[in-house]
PDB file of C-alpha atoms in Angstrom:
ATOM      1  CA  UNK O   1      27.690 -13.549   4.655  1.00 94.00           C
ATOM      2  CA  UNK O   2      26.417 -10.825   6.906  1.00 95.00           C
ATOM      3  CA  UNK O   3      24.938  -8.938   4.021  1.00 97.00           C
ATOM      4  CA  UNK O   4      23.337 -12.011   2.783  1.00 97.00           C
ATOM      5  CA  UNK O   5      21.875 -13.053   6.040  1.00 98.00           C
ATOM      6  CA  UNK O   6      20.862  -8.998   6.536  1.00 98.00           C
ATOM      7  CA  UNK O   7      18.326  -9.503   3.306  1.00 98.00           C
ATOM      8  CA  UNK O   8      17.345 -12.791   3.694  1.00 98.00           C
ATOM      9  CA  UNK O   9      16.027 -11.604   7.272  1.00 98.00           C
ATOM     10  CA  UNK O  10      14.390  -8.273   6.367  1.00 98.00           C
ATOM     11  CA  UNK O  11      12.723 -10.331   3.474  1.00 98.00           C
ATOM     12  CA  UNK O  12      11.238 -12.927   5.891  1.00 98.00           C
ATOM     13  CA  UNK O  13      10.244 -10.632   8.783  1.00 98.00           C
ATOM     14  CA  UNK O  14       8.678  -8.354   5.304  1.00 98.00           C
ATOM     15  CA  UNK O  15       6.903 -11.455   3.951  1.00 98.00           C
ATOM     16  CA  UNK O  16       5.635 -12.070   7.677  1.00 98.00           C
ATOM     17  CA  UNK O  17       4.365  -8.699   8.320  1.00 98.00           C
ATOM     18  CA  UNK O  18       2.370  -9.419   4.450  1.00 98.00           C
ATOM     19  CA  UNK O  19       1.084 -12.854   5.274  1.00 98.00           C
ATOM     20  CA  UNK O  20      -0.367 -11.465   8.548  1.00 97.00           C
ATOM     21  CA  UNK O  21      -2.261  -9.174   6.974  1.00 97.00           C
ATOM     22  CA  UNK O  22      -3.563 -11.113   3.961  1.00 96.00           C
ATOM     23  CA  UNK O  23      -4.664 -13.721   6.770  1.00 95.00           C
ATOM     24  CA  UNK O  24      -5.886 -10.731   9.042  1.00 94.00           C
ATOM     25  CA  UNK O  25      -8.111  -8.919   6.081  1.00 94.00           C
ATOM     26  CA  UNK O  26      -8.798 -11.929   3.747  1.00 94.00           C
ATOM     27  CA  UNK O  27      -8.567 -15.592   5.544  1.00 93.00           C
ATOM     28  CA  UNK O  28     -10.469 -14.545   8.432  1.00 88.00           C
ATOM     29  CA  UNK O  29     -13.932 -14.496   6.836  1.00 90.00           C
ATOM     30  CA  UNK O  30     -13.032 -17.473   4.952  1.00 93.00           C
ATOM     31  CA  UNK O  31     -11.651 -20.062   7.064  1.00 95.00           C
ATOM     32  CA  UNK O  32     -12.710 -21.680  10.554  1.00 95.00           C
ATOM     33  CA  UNK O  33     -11.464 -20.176  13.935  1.00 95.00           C
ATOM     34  CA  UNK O  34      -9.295 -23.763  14.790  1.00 95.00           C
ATOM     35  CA  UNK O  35      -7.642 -22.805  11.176  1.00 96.00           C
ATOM     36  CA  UNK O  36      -7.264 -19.741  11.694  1.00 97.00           C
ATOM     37  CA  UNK O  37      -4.783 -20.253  15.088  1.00 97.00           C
ATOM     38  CA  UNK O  38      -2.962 -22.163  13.400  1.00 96.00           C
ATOM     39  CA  UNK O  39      -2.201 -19.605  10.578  1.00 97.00           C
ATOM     40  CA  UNK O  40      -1.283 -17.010  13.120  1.00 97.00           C
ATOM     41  CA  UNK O  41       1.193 -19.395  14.823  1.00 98.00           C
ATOM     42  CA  UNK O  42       2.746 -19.769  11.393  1.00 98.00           C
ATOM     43  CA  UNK O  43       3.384 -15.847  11.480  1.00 98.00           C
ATOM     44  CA  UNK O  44       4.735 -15.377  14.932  1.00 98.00           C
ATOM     45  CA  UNK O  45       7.073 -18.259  14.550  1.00 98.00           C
ATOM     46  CA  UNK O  46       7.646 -16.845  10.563  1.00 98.00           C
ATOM     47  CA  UNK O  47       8.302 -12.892  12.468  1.00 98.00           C
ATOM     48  CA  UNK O  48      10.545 -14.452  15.132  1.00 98.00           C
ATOM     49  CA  UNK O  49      12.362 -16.425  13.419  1.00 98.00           C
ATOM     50  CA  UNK O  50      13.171 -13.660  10.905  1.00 98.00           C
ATOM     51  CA  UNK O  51      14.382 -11.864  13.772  1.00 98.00           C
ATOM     52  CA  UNK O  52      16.617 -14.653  14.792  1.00 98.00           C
ATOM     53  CA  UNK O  53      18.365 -14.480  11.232  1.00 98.00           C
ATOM     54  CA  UNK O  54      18.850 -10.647  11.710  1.00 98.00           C
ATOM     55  CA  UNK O  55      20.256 -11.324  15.183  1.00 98.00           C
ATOM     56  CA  UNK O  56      22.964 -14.197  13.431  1.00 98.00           C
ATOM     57  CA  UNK O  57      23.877 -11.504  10.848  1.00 98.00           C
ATOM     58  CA  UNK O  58      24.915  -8.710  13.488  1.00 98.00           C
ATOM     59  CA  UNK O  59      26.306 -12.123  15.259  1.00 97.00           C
ATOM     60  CA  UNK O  60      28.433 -12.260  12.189  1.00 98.00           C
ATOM     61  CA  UNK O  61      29.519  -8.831  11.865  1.00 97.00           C
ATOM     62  CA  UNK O  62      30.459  -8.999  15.737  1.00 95.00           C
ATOM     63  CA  UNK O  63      32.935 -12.116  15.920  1.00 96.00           C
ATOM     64  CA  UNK O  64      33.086 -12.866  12.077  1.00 96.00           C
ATOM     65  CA  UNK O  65      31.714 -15.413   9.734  1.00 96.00           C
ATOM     66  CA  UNK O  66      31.769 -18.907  11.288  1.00 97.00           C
ATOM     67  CA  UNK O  67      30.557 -22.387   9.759  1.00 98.00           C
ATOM     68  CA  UNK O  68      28.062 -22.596  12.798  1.00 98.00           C
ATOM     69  CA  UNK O  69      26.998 -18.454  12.264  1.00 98.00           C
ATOM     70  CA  UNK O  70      26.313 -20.144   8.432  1.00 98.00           C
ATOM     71  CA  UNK O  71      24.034 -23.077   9.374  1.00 98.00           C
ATOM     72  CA  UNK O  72      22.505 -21.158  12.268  1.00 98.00           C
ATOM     73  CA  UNK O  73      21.384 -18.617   9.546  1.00 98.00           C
ATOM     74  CA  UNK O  74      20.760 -21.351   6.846  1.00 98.00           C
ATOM     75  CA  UNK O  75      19.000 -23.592   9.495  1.00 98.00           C
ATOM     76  CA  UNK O  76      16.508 -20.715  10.929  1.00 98.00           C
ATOM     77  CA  UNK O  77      15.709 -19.760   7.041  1.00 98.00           C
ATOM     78  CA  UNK O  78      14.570 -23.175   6.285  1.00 98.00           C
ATOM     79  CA  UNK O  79      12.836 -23.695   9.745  1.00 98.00           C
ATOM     80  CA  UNK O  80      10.386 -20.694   8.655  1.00 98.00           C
ATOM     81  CA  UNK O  81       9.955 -22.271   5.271  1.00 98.00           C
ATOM     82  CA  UNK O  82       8.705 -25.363   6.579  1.00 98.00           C
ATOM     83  CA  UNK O  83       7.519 -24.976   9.861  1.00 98.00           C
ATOM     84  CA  UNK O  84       5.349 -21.477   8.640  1.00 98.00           C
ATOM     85  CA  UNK O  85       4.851 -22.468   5.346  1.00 97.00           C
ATOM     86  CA  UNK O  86       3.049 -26.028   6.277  1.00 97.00           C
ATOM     87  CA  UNK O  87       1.200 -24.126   8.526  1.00 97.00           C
ATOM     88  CA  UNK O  88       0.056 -21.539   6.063  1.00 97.00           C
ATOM     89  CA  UNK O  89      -0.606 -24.380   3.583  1.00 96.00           C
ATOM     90  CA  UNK O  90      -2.692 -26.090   5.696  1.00 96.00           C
ATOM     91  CA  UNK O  91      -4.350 -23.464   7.106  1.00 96.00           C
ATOM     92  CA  UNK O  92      -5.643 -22.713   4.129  1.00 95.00           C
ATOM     93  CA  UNK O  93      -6.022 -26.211   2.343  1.00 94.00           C
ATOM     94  CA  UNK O  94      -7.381 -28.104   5.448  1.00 92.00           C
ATOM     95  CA  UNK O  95      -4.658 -30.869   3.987  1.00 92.00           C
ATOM     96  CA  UNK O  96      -3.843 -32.278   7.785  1.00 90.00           C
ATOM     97  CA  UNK O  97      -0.921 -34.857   6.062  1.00 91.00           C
ATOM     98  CA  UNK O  98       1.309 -31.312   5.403  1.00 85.00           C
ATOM     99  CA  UNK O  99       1.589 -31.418   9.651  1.00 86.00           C
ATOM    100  CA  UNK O 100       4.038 -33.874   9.128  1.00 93.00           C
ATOM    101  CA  UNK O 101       6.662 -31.434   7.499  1.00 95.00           C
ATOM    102  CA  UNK O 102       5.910 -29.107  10.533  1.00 97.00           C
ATOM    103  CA  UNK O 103       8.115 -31.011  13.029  1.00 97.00           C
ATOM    104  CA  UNK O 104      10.949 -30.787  10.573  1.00 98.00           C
ATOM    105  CA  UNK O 105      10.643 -26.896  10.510  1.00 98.00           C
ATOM    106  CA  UNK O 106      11.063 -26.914  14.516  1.00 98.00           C
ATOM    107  CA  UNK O 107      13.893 -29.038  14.366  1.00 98.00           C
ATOM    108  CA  UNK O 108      15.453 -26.727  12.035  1.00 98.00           C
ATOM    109  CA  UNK O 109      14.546 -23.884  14.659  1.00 98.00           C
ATOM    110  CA  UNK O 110      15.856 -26.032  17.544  1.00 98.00           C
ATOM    111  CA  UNK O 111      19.251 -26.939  15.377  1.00 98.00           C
ATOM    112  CA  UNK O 112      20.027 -22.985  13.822  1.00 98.00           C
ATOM    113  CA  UNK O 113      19.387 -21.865  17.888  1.00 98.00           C
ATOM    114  CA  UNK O 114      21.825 -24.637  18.862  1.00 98.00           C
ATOM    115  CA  UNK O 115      24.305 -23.400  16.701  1.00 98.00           C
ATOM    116  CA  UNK O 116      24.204 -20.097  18.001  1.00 98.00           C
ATOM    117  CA  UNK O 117      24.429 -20.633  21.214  1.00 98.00           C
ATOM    118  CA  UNK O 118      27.432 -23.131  20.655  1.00 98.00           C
ATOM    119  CA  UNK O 119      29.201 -20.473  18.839  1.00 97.00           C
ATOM    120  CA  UNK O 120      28.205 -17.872  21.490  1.00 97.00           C
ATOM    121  CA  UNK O 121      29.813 -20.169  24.484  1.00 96.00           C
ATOM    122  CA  UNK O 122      33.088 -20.524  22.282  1.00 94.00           C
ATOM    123  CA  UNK O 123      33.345 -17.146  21.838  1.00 90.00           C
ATOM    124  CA  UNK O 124      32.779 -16.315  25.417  1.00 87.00           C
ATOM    125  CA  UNK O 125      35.697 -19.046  26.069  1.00 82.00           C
ATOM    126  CA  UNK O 126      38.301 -17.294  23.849  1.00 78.00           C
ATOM    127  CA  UNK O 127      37.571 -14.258  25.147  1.00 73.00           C
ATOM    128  CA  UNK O 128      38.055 -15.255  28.917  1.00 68.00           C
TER     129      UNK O 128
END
């Protein structure tokens, strides 16, 4: 699991660093200035949120694998797929409906966090 949750956070905080740039070199020029805020707030929720999954992996190989370390991880990689990616997507589509699947992202951010924390304070029980 720690492995697992390793890669799948050096890809995403990878793929942010690339969709920064393409919207850096290539979207700037191309779309409006309104559009183009929300694109960046796609990658610094995309960069910190790969982070996050890279934090639950060392998490993991700290106190071991948990079910909440799991869906922490699981809940953090699907909170950058939707919350980012409906950003990028409509960023660059100007198709305001996808704003809808945005909320669902940040509850996915909101729920992963939860679950670290919750495993965090259990930890910090057992070991007092």
């Amino acid at each position: 699991m720690q492995r697992k949750l390793m890669a799948w956070g050096a890809v995403l905080a990878m793929l942010a660093v690339g969709v920064g740039a393409f919207g850096a070199h290539l979207l700037k020029p191309v779309i409006s200035e309104e559009y183009m805020k929300v694109y960046e707030t796609g990658v610094q929720y995309h960069l910190v949120h790969a982070l996050g999954v890279i934090l639950i992996a060392l998490a993991v190989g700290q106190w071991g694998e948990s079910t909440r370390l799991r869906w922490a991880g699981r809940l953090l990689i699907a909170g950058t797929i939707l919350f980012s990616g409906s950003l990028y997507v409509l960023s660059i589509s100007g198709i305001k409906v996808l704003g809808a699947i945005t909320p669902i992202g940040g509850v996915c951010f909101i729920a992963g966090w939860l679950c670290l924390a919750v495993e965090a304070f259990s930890r910090s029980k057992e070991a007092s």
